Amino acid sequence: AQSVTQPDIHITVSEGASLELRCNYSYGATPYLFWYVQSPGQGLQLLLKYFSGDTLVQGIKGFEAEFKRSQSSFNLRKPSVHWSDAAEYFCAVGENTGFQKLVFGTGTRLLVSP
Amino acid sequence: GAVVSQHPSWVICKSGTSVKIECRSLDFQATTMFWYRQFPKQSLMLMATSNEGSKATYEQGVEKDKFLINHASLTLSTLTVTSAHPEDSSFYICSASPGSGGDTQYFGPGTRLTVL
């Protein structure tokens, strides 16, 4: 069965500093990978996704992620964090099946210090 | 585009009563809808997957008689928590997908259920 590991429960970054959130997955086939952000009182918003092709994926809000098959990783990055980026971030892997079931990691809470 | 709504956003009910939560895709037709449960400071756990006009597929450990799911149209799915108990208190989130394979899920804002 597929699984997702986000090793960092929470991370604090200074505003303007770079960010990298780690995600490792376990899946037998080529995975569909996603990063979602959850802000208080709001639904999960898709930041970016990887299905195939270029392993460096650009998303919204200045985020990008790189798929590394050899490391089973899909880390999320942003070169300069803004205070509004403070939220909970979830990595997810999707089954390559008709129903596209998602398995989520436990999330990383990003805190942004002034 | 791709907006999913949930109603209500929060609900408080007495133990033993039933609660219905609606999930609607507002600007697209959702072939598949998903229901998740999220415990405080934890991840989302998939409860069930539903396709319009067919019975929902429940994940292992989820009681289908307790969590009734109806996907009556391509824009509406409902989750009914029957005979709710305090342990059913949680954050319930739905998502909708326009396709049946490889498509992105779009998430609703969630419904906070508190059972007294």
Tab-separated table of C-alpha atoms in Angstrom:
chain	number	residue	atom	x	y	z
A	1	ALA	CA	0.000	0.000	0.000
A	2	GLN	CA	1.159	3.467	-0.725
A	3	SER	CA	2.225	5.821	2.052
A	4	VAL	CA	3.502	9.352	2.443
A	5	THR	CA	5.925	10.636	5.027
A	6	GLN	CA	6.361	14.255	5.945
A	7	PRO	CA	9.137	14.127	8.537
A	8	ASP	CA	8.749	17.670	9.790
A	9	ILE	CA	5.695	18.319	11.957
A	10	HIS	CA	6.336	22.032	11.963
A	11	ILE	CA	8.908	24.405	10.532
A	12	THR	CA	9.620	28.032	11.316
A	13	VAL	CA	11.089	30.227	8.614
A	14	SER	CA	11.899	33.897	8.626
A	15	GLU	CA	9.976	36.023	6.187
A	16	GLY	CA	11.982	36.367	3.017
A	17	ALA	CA	13.992	33.224	3.627
A	18	SER	CA	13.825	30.148	1.436
A	19	LEU	CA	11.689	27.157	2.264
A	20	GLU	CA	11.868	23.447	1.634
A	21	LEU	CA	9.257	21.022	2.912
A	22	ARG	CA	10.129	17.378	2.689
A	23	CYS	CA	7.948	14.598	1.380
A	24	ASN	CA	8.807	10.953	0.830
A	25	TYR	CA	6.442	8.435	-0.640
A	26	SER	CA	6.140	4.718	-1.004
A	27	TYR	CA	4.382	3.438	-4.080
A	28	GLY	CA	5.058	0.557	-6.408
A	29	ALA	CA	4.295	2.246	-9.688
A	30	THR	CA	4.813	5.718	-11.058
A	31	PRO	CA	3.032	7.935	-8.574
A	32	TYR	CA	0.775	10.880	-9.014
A	33	LEU	CA	2.045	13.425	-6.501
A	34	PHE	CA	0.396	16.485	-5.067
A	35	TRP	CA	1.018	19.304	-2.651
A	36	TYR	CA	-1.941	20.960	-0.968
A	37	VAL	CA	-2.097	23.872	1.446
A	38	GLN	CA	-4.719	24.207	4.152
A	39	SER	CA	-5.341	27.541	5.799
A	40	PRO	CA	-7.606	27.911	8.840
A	41	GLY	CA	-11.239	27.938	7.821
A	42	GLN	CA	-10.453	27.170	4.226
A	43	GLY	CA	-10.434	24.054	2.137
A	44	LEU	CA	-7.322	22.398	0.835
A	45	GLN	CA	-5.944	24.271	-2.113
A	46	LEU	CA	-3.860	22.545	-4.737
A	47	LEU	CA	-0.396	24.076	-5.052
A	48	LEU	CA	0.982	21.779	-7.722
A	49	LYS	CA	0.915	18.260	-9.037
A	50	TYR	CA	3.157	15.824	-10.842
A	51	PHE	CA	1.809	13.209	-13.190
A	52	SER	CA	4.646	12.715	-15.668
A	53	GLY	CA	7.187	14.601	-17.724
A	54	ASP	CA	9.424	17.326	-16.372
A	55	THR	CA	10.379	16.436	-12.825
A	56	LEU	CA	10.514	20.068	-11.724
A	57	VAL	CA	6.964	21.269	-11.345
A	58	GLN	CA	5.911	24.869	-10.992
A	59	GLY	CA	2.860	25.707	-8.968
A	60	ILE	CA	0.877	28.642	-7.746
A	61	LYS	CA	2.034	31.276	-5.283
A	62	GLY	CA	5.668	30.856	-6.318
A	63	PHE	CA	5.989	27.251	-5.166
A	64	GLU	CA	7.800	24.497	-6.992
A	65	ALA	CA	8.504	20.855	-6.311
A	66	GLU	CA	10.938	18.351	-7.687
A	67	PHE	CA	10.183	14.686	-8.218
A	68	LYS	CA	13.197	12.489	-7.535
A	69	ARG	CA	12.420	8.885	-8.278
A	70	SER	CA	15.733	7.606	-6.917
A	71	GLN	CA	14.985	9.174	-3.546
A	72	SER	CA	11.208	8.631	-3.610
A	73	SER	CA	10.859	12.279	-2.767
A	74	PHE	CA	8.745	15.211	-3.858
A	75	ASN	CA	9.992	18.180	-1.849
A	76	LEU	CA	8.248	21.523	-1.981
A	77	ARG	CA	10.285	24.698	-2.283
A	78	LYS	CA	9.835	28.427	-2.346
A	79	PRO	CA	12.714	30.887	-2.719
A	80	SER	CA	11.259	33.630	-0.529
A	81	VAL	CA	8.549	33.026	2.024
A	82	HIS	CA	5.814	35.555	2.752
A	83	TRP	CA	3.929	35.841	6.030
A	84	SER	CA	0.773	34.780	4.202
A	85	ASP	CA	2.366	31.405	3.473
A	86	ALA	CA	1.891	30.347	7.089
A	87	ALA	CA	-0.418	27.337	6.885
A	88	GLU	CA	-0.526	23.559	6.957
A	89	TYR	CA	0.996	21.802	3.960
A	90	PHE	CA	0.070	18.317	2.885
A	91	CYS	CA	1.830	16.062	0.448
A	92	ALA	CA	-0.284	13.351	-1.154
A	93	VAL	CA	0.186	10.426	-3.479
A	94	GLY	CA	-2.542	9.268	-5.807
A	95	GLU	CA	-3.185	5.772	-6.964
A	96	ASN	CA	-2.820	5.368	-10.683
A	97	THR	CA	-6.313	3.964	-10.941
A	98	GLY	CA	-9.671	5.106	-12.169
A	99	PHE	CA	-10.771	6.538	-8.865
A	100	GLN	CA	-7.596	8.435	-8.118
A	101	LYS	CA	-7.581	7.767	-4.390
A	102	LEU	CA	-5.267	10.035	-2.441
A	103	VAL	CA	-3.139	9.128	0.521
A	104	PHE	CA	-2.004	12.107	2.542
A	105	GLY	CA	0.998	12.701	4.687
A	106	THR	CA	0.539	13.968	8.207
A	107	GLY	CA	1.237	17.534	7.197
A	108	THR	CA	3.811	20.165	8.027
A	109	ARG	CA	2.794	23.349	9.754
A	110	LEU	CA	4.720	26.333	8.464
A	111	LEU	CA	5.253	29.259	10.785
A	112	VAL	CA	6.682	32.474	9.398
A	113	SER	CA	8.561	34.767	11.735
A	114	PRO	CA	8.983	38.483	11.043
B	1	GLY	CA	-13.197	27.639	-11.440
B	2	ALA	CA	-13.387	24.235	-9.746
B	3	VAL	CA	-15.176	25.336	-6.609
B	4	VAL	CA	-16.571	22.871	-4.119
B	5	SER	CA	-18.872	23.920	-1.332
B	6	GLN	CA	-19.994	22.171	1.815
B	7	HIS	CA	-22.996	22.804	3.971
B	8	PRO	CA	-23.163	23.307	6.833
B	9	SER	CA	-19.737	24.609	7.749
B	10	TRP	CA	-20.286	23.559	11.325
B	11	VAL	CA	-22.968	21.654	13.187
B	12	ILE	CA	-23.607	20.685	16.769
B	13	CYS	CA	-25.987	17.843	17.505
B	14	LYS	CA	-27.093	15.653	20.355
B	15	SER	CA	-25.908	12.096	20.706
B	16	GLY	CA	-28.191	9.667	18.915
B	17	THR	CA	-29.356	12.049	16.226
B	18	SER	CA	-28.432	11.998	12.555
B	19	VAL	CA	-26.653	14.732	10.655
B	20	LYS	CA	-26.504	15.309	6.914
B	21	ILE	CA	-23.622	17.105	5.253
B	22	GLU	CA	-23.857	18.290	1.660
B	23	CYS	CA	-21.043	18.590	-0.828
B	24	ARG	CA	-21.584	20.422	-4.095
B	25	SER	CA	-19.393	21.061	-7.096
B	26	LEU	CA	-20.450	24.531	-8.194
B	27	ASP	CA	-18.918	24.956	-11.613
B	28	PHE	CA	-18.123	21.484	-12.877
B	29	GLN	CA	-19.625	18.048	-12.985
B	30	ALA	CA	-18.062	15.681	-10.517
B	31	THR	CA	-17.822	12.134	-11.744
B	32	THR	CA	-16.282	11.086	-8.475
B	33	MET	CA	-16.573	12.513	-4.998
B	34	PHE	CA	-14.582	11.625	-1.941
B	35	TRP	CA	-15.248	11.976	1.770
B	36	TYR	CA	-12.451	12.439	4.246
B	37	ARG	CA	-12.226	12.739	7.972
B	38	GLN	CA	-9.607	14.866	9.667
B	39	PHE	CA	-8.822	14.636	13.349
B	40	PRO	CA	-7.239	17.608	15.112
B	41	LYS	CA	-3.701	18.209	13.947
B	42	GLN	CA	-3.745	15.039	11.897
B	43	SER	CA	-3.940	14.134	8.279
B	44	LEU	CA	-6.951	13.462	6.140
B	45	MET	CA	-8.193	9.908	6.141
B	46	LEU	CA	-10.254	8.758	3.196
B	47	MET	CA	-13.600	7.377	4.288
B	48	ALA	CA	-15.262	6.556	1.012
B	49	THR	CA	-15.357	7.147	-2.703
B	50	SER	CA	-18.577	7.656	-4.573
B	51	ASN	CA	-19.526	7.791	-8.205
B	52	GLU	CA	-22.724	9.349	-9.411
B	53	GLY	CA	-25.547	6.858	-9.485
B	54	SER	CA	-23.706	3.997	-7.845
B	55	LYS	CA	-23.001	2.800	-4.354
B	56	ALA	CA	-20.098	4.272	-2.470
B	57	THR	CA	-16.925	2.322	-1.899
B	58	TYR	CA	-15.908	2.483	1.733
B	59	GLU	CA	-12.404	2.219	3.100
B	60	GLN	CA	-11.548	-0.547	5.473
B	61	GLY	CA	-12.754	0.162	8.974
B	62	VAL	CA	-15.406	2.685	7.965
B	63	GLU	CA	-18.919	1.624	8.922
B	64	LYS	CA	-21.116	1.983	5.878
B	65	ASP	CA	-24.286	1.821	7.951
B	66	LYS	CA	-23.108	4.666	10.119
B	67	PHE	CA	-21.783	6.911	7.379
B	68	LEU	CA	-24.337	6.896	4.593
B	69	ILE	CA	-23.166	8.403	1.341
B	70	ASN	CA	-25.414	9.333	-1.535
B	71	HIS	CA	-24.134	10.706	-4.821
B	72	ALA	CA	-27.455	11.562	-6.374
B	73	SER	CA	-26.237	13.840	-9.154
B	74	LEU	CA	-23.057	14.986	-10.835
B	75	THR	CA	-22.938	18.026	-8.582
B	76	LEU	CA	-24.146	16.760	-5.221
B	77	SER	CA	-23.031	14.179	-2.712
B	78	THR	CA	-24.287	13.841	0.839
B	79	LEU	CA	-22.811	12.241	3.918
B	80	THR	CA	-25.209	11.309	6.681
B	81	VAL	CA	-23.803	10.440	10.061
B	82	THR	CA	-26.448	8.240	11.625
B	83	SER	CA	-26.989	7.880	15.359
B	84	ALA	CA	-24.067	10.163	16.007
B	85	HIS	CA	-21.930	9.761	19.102
B	86	PRO	CA	-19.264	12.004	20.613
B	87	GLU	CA	-16.520	9.935	19.001
B	88	ASP	CA	-17.922	10.929	15.615
B	89	SER	CA	-16.986	14.525	16.344
B	90	SER	CA	-14.507	15.516	13.701
B	91	PHE	CA	-13.825	17.635	10.650
B	92	TYR	CA	-15.378	16.139	7.538
B	93	ILE	CA	-14.057	17.195	4.169
B	94	CYS	CA	-15.321	16.325	0.743
B	95	SER	CA	-13.578	16.575	-2.568
B	96	ALA	CA	-14.743	16.278	-6.130
B	97	SER	CA	-13.031	15.188	-9.284
B	98	PRO	CA	-14.253	15.923	-12.790
B	99	GLY	CA	-12.796	12.732	-14.213
B	100	SER	CA	-12.411	9.131	-13.273
B	101	GLY	CA	-8.672	8.796	-13.587
B	102	GLY	CA	-5.667	10.995	-13.095
B	103	ASP	CA	-7.661	14.117	-12.391
B	104	THR	CA	-7.152	16.578	-9.621
B	105	GLN	CA	-9.428	16.569	-6.617
B	106	TYR	CA	-10.907	19.871	-5.563
B	107	PHE	CA	-11.688	20.182	-1.895
B	108	GLY	CA	-14.529	21.715	-0.009
B	109	PRO	CA	-13.917	23.910	3.054
B	110	GLY	CA	-14.965	21.170	5.454
B	111	THR	CA	-17.689	20.689	8.041
B	112	ARG	CA	-16.962	20.693	11.746
B	113	LEU	CA	-19.234	18.211	13.514
B	114	THR	CA	-19.552	18.284	17.288
B	115	VAL	CA	-21.684	15.648	18.951
B	116	LEU	CA	-22.696	16.383	22.523
